Short mmCIF file of C-alpha atoms in Angstrom, two decimals:
data_model
loop_
_atom_site.label_atom_id
_atom_site.label_comp_id
_atom_site.label_asym_id
_atom_site.label_seq_id
_atom_site.Cartn_x
_atom_site.Cartn_y
_atom_site.Cartn_z
CA MET F 1290 -36.06 -34.26 10.88
CA HIS F 1291 -38.34 -31.33 10.17
CA ASN F 1292 -37.11 -29.51 13.31
CA ARG F 1293 -33.46 -29.96 12.24
CA ARG F 1294 -34.18 -28.44 8.85
CA LEU F 1295 -36.01 -25.56 10.48
CA VAL F 1296 -33.11 -24.87 12.85
CA LYS F 1297 -30.62 -25.08 9.97
CA THR F 1298 -32.72 -22.68 7.87
CA ARG F 1299 -32.94 -20.18 10.71
CA LEU F 1300 -29.18 -20.46 11.34
CA ASN F 1301 -28.38 -19.85 7.66
CA ARG F 1302 -30.71 -16.85 7.62
CA ARG F 1303 -29.02 -15.36 10.68
CA LEU F 1304 -25.59 -15.95 9.16
CA ARG F 1305 -26.65 -14.17 5.96
CA ILE F 1306 -28.00 -11.24 7.96
CA ALA F 1307 -24.80 -11.04 10.00
CA ALA F 1308 -22.64 -11.21 6.85
CA THR F 1309 -24.70 -8.48 5.21
CA ALA F 1310 -24.39 -6.30 8.30
CA ILE F 1311 -20.61 -6.77 8.39
CA VAL F 1312 -20.22 -5.93 4.71
CA SER F 1313 -22.45 -2.88 5.12
CA LEU F 1314 -20.48 -1.70 8.14
CA ALA F 1315 -17.20 -2.17 6.29
CA GLY F 1316 -18.56 -0.16 3.38
CA LEU F 1317 -19.70 2.65 5.67
CA LEU F 1318 -16.31 2.73 7.39
CA ALA F 1319 -14.54 2.88 4.02
CA LEU F 1320 -16.77 5.77 2.90
CA ALA F 1321 -16.20 7.58 6.19
CA PHE F 1322 -12.44 7.05 5.81
CA LEU F 1323 -12.45 8.51 2.29
CA ALA F 1324 -14.67 11.42 3.30
CA THR F 1325 -12.37 12.24 6.21
CA TYR F 1326 -9.32 12.04 3.95
CA TYR F 1327 -10.73 14.52 1.42
CA TYR F 1328 -11.86 16.79 4.24
CA LEU F 1329 -8.38 16.88 5.81
CA LYS F 1330 -6.41 16.76 2.54
CA PRO F 1331 -6.04 20.57 2.25
CA THR F 1332 -4.35 20.62 5.69
CA LEU F 1333 -1.82 17.87 4.92
CA PRO F 1334 1.79 18.92 4.25
CA ASP F 1335 3.68 17.58 1.24
CA VAL F 1336 5.42 14.35 2.29
CA ALA F 1337 7.78 14.63 -0.68
CA GLN F 1338 9.69 17.31 1.21
CA LEU F 1339 11.19 14.57 3.39
CA ARG F 1340 13.22 13.42 0.38
CA ASP F 1341 15.24 16.60 0.72
CA VAL F 1342 15.26 16.96 4.49
CA ARG F 1343 18.00 19.23 5.81
CA LEU F 1344 19.51 18.19 9.11
CA GLN F 1345 20.95 20.86 11.38
CA LEU F 1346 24.57 19.82 11.79
CA PRO F 1347 26.79 21.13 14.62
CA LEU F 1348 30.21 22.66 14.13
CA ARG F 1349 32.74 19.87 14.78
CA VAL F 1350 36.22 20.82 16.01
CA TYR F 1351 39.11 18.40 15.27
CA SER F 1352 42.76 18.30 16.34
CA ARG F 1353 45.55 18.27 13.77
CA ASP F 1354 45.76 14.49 13.95
CA GLY F 1355 42.02 14.11 13.21
CA ARG F 1356 40.65 13.58 16.72
CA LEU F 1357 37.23 15.07 17.46
CA LEU F 1358 37.70 17.66 20.22
CA GLY F 1359 34.14 18.88 20.51
CA GLN F 1360 30.92 20.00 18.88
CA ILE F 1361 29.35 23.44 18.96
CA GLY F 1362 25.59 23.63 18.52
CA GLU F 1363 22.29 22.91 20.25
CA GLN F 1364 21.84 19.57 18.49
CA ARG F 1365 24.26 16.72 17.94
CA ARG F 1366 23.72 15.03 14.57
CA VAL F 1367 25.72 12.53 12.54
CA PRO F 1368 23.66 11.56 9.46
CA VAL F 1369 24.17 8.06 8.07
CA THR F 1370 23.00 6.26 4.94
CA TRP F 1371 21.03 3.02 4.84
CA GLU F 1372 24.22 1.11 4.00
CA GLU F 1373 25.91 2.56 7.11
CA ILE F 1374 23.23 1.35 9.53
CA PRO F 1375 24.39 -1.93 11.15
CA PRO F 1376 21.89 -4.83 10.98
CA VAL F 1377 21.87 -5.03 14.78
CA VAL F 1378 20.54 -1.45 14.92
CA VAL F 1379 17.79 -2.28 12.43
CA GLN F 1380 16.86 -5.33 14.51
CA ALA F 1381 16.86 -3.40 17.79
CA VAL F 1382 14.60 -0.66 16.41
CA LEU F 1383 12.18 -3.17 14.92
CA ALA F 1384 12.08 -5.15 18.18
CA ALA F 1385 11.51 -2.05 20.29
CA GLU F 1386 8.99 -0.21 18.14
CA ASP F 1387 7.60 -1.94 15.06
CA ASP F 1388 8.58 -5.52 14.18
CA ARG F 1389 6.17 -5.54 11.21
CA PHE F 1390 7.64 -2.38 9.65
CA PHE F 1391 8.76 -4.08 6.42
CA GLU F 1392 5.34 -5.74 6.01
CA HIS F 1393 2.64 -3.12 6.69
CA PRO F 1394 1.72 -0.21 4.36
CA GLY F 1395 2.72 2.47 6.85
CA VAL F 1396 -0.13 1.86 9.29
CA ASP F 1397 -0.55 -1.25 11.41
CA TRP F 1398 -4.33 -1.62 11.35
CA GLN F 1399 -4.27 -4.09 14.24
CA GLY F 1400 -2.70 -1.37 16.39
CA VAL F 1401 -5.21 1.19 15.14
CA VAL F 1402 -8.16 -1.02 16.09
CA ARG F 1403 -6.63 -1.61 19.53
CA ALA F 1404 -6.15 2.14 20.02
CA MET F 1405 -9.74 2.83 18.95
CA LEU F 1406 -11.07 0.30 21.47
CA VAL F 1407 -9.02 1.90 24.25
CA ALA F 1408 -10.20 5.36 23.19
CA ALA F 1409 -13.82 4.20 23.17
CA THR F 1410 -13.60 2.86 26.71
CA THR F 1411 -11.44 5.60 28.27
CA MET F 1412 -12.49 8.57 26.07
CA GLU F 1413 -8.78 9.33 25.65
CA LEU F 1414 -6.42 8.63 22.76
CA SER F 1415 -3.69 7.23 25.01
CA GLN F 1416 -2.49 4.38 22.80
CA GLY F 1417 -1.37 5.09 19.28
CA GLY F 1418 -0.30 1.74 17.89
CA SER F 1419 2.11 3.90 15.92
CA THR F 1420 4.45 2.46 13.32
CA LEU F 1421 7.92 3.82 12.56
CA THR F 1422 6.41 5.65 9.59
CA GLN F 1423 3.79 7.29 11.80
CA GLN F 1424 6.42 8.28 14.36
CA LEU F 1425 8.55 9.83 11.60
CA VAL F 1426 5.55 11.78 10.31
CA ARG F 1427 4.69 12.91 13.83
CA THR F 1428 8.18 14.23 14.60
CA THR F 1429 8.85 15.88 11.23
CA LEU F 1430 5.55 16.95 9.65
CA ILE F 1431 2.91 17.47 12.34
CA THR F 1432 2.56 18.25 16.02
CA ASN F 1433 2.65 15.62 18.74
CA GLU F 1434 -0.69 16.45 20.39
CA LYS F 1435 -2.85 13.48 21.33
CA GLN F 1436 -5.97 14.47 19.41
CA LEU F 1437 -8.18 12.52 17.02
CA ARG F 1438 -7.67 15.03 14.20
CA ARG F 1439 -3.89 14.82 14.57
CA LYS F 1440 -4.07 11.02 14.62
CA LEU F 1441 -6.11 10.93 11.40
CA ARG F 1442 -3.69 13.33 9.68
CA GLU F 1443 -0.83 11.14 10.86
CA ILE F 1444 -2.43 8.03 9.33
CA PHE F 1445 -3.10 9.70 5.96
CA LEU F 1446 0.41 11.16 5.78
CA SER F 1447 1.97 7.81 6.67
CA LEU F 1448 0.13 6.09 3.83
CA GLN F 1449 1.26 8.82 1.46
CA LEU F 1450 4.84 8.63 2.67
CA GLU F 1451 4.98 4.90 1.99
CA ASP F 1452 3.99 5.68 -1.61
CA GLU F 1453 6.68 8.36 -1.96
CA LEU F 1454 9.64 6.66 -0.27
CA SER F 1455 11.00 3.14 0.01
CA LYS F 1456 11.07 1.30 3.32
CA GLN F 1457 14.85 1.77 3.44
CA GLU F 1458 14.54 5.52 2.91
CA ILE F 1459 11.91 5.83 5.63
CA PHE F 1460 13.95 3.79 8.08
CA THR F 1461 17.08 5.85 7.35
CA LEU F 1462 15.19 9.11 7.93
CA PHE F 1463 13.85 7.69 11.18
CA VAL F 1464 17.31 6.68 12.39
CA ASN F 1465 18.72 10.12 11.52
CA THR F 1466 16.00 12.33 13.00
CA GLN F 1467 14.75 10.85 16.27
CA PHE F 1468 15.70 12.58 19.53
CA LEU F 1469 17.55 10.20 21.87
CA GLY F 1470 18.38 12.46 24.82
CA GLN F 1471 21.40 14.59 25.76
CA ARG F 1472 20.98 16.87 22.70
CA SER F 1473 21.52 13.85 20.43
CA TYR F 1474 19.37 13.51 17.30
CA GLY F 1475 19.77 10.25 15.44
CA PHE F 1476 21.38 6.96 16.39
CA ALA F 1477 24.87 7.80 15.14
CA ALA F 1478 25.05 10.94 17.28
CA ALA F 1479 23.64 9.05 20.28
CA SER F 1480 26.24 6.30 19.81
CA GLU F 1481 28.99 8.89 20.09
CA THR F 1482 27.30 10.60 23.04
CA TYR F 1483 26.73 7.51 25.19
CA PHE F 1484 29.44 5.11 24.05
CA GLY F 1485 32.11 7.31 22.47
CA LYS F 1486 32.12 5.25 19.27
CA PRO F 1487 30.69 5.39 15.74
CA LEU F 1488 27.43 3.63 15.02
CA ALA F 1489 29.20 0.93 13.01
CA GLY F 1490 30.99 -0.31 16.14
CA ILE F 1491 28.15 -0.76 18.63
CA SER F 1492 27.12 -4.11 20.10
CA ALA F 1493 23.69 -5.69 20.41
CA GLY F 1494 23.36 -4.47 23.99
CA GLU F 1495 24.28 -0.92 23.01
CA ALA F 1496 21.91 -0.97 20.05
CA ALA F 1497 19.13 -2.19 22.35
CA LEU F 1498 19.81 0.63 24.78
CA LEU F 1499 19.57 3.25 22.02
CA ALA F 1500 16.38 1.73 20.60
CA GLY F 1501 14.91 1.68 24.09
CA LEU F 1502 15.36 5.44 24.39
CA LEU F 1503 12.75 6.06 21.68
CA GLN F 1504 9.95 5.56 24.19
CA ALA F 1505 11.04 8.42 26.50
CA PRO F 1506 14.51 9.77 25.58
CA SER F 1507 14.76 12.43 28.28
CA ARG F 1508 13.73 10.06 31.07
CA LEU F 1509 15.22 6.73 29.96
CA ASN F 1510 18.69 7.78 28.83
CA PRO F 1511 21.56 6.46 31.01
CA ALA F 1512 22.71 9.95 31.99
CA ALA F 1513 19.28 10.65 33.49
CA SER F 1514 18.67 7.19 34.99
CA LEU F 1515 21.03 4.29 34.51
CA GLU F 1516 18.54 1.94 36.18
CA SER F 1517 15.67 2.89 33.85
CA ALA F 1518 17.91 2.70 30.78
CA THR F 1519 19.11 -0.77 31.80
CA GLU F 1520 15.57 -2.04 32.40
CA ARG F 1521 14.39 -0.76 29.04
CA ARG F 1522 17.44 -2.25 27.34
CA ALA F 1523 16.60 -5.64 28.87
CA TYR F 1524 13.08 -5.40 27.41
CA VAL F 1525 14.41 -4.64 23.91
CA LEU F 1526 16.92 -7.50 24.13
CA ARG F 1527 14.14 -9.88 25.19
CA ARG F 1528 12.10 -8.80 22.17
CA MET F 1529 15.14 -9.31 19.90
CA HIS F 1530 15.50 -12.81 21.34
CA GLU F 1531 11.79 -13.55 20.85
CA LEU F 1532 12.02 -12.44 17.22
CA ASP F 1533 15.06 -14.70 16.67
CA TYR F 1534 17.42 -11.80 16.04
CA LEU F 1535 19.57 -13.13 18.89
CA ASP F 1536 20.19 -16.76 19.76
CA ASP F 1537 20.40 -17.87 23.40
CA ASP F 1538 24.14 -17.29 23.74
CA ALA F 1539 24.07 -13.86 22.07
CA TYR F 1540 21.09 -12.86 24.20
CA GLN F 1541 22.80 -13.80 27.46
CA ALA F 1542 26.02 -12.11 26.37
CA ALA F 1543 24.15 -8.90 25.52
CA LEU F 1544 22.41 -8.89 28.91
#
């Protein structure tokens, strides 16, 4: 009986020590995070400028009966509003890139921890665990270099952006600004480029193909490699099925 009490006492003591160590470590990490933020704050651009982002629009030439004959310009863009983005496009983007977008505060801390573990073992920041907000910040406010300083600035700006804009505004900016290959910036422009139709008319399979391009638009687009684009589309459709965006029949039809 005495031995059991002794073992229990020692176990409780070790648990208290472990709990204290965890709390202390969490406190140190929080202090380090705040110190880093105030150190980098002078270098951070103003995220509010994204509210008034100006998209470079091409010159569009129409026939007398209203048919689009061509576009003149280095970039193809067709800006859309949140209300003009079809639900299937929202679902495809979430499935491909960030299914917790409407839940996290701009940074998915699970992904950050995973990236830190990979960086600690490989000494390279090869995995970002980046959310849609982080990707938007990276492509509009800062450079895309894989460096720790850049990653920290990206995290701080993403948290700020989520305070400045609504989730719908951030998603709309993302859909309008991302490069999707073949001089197409934004999903509406890419829909016209690859399918010859407005964004409102695309199917689940077409939405999955566009969302799949986000990973590597120059390499995965169907004009560069139809096989790679099809494989990536299949992955996005499988994720849409796993997230219950598509039932079995819709999934098979989209494939």
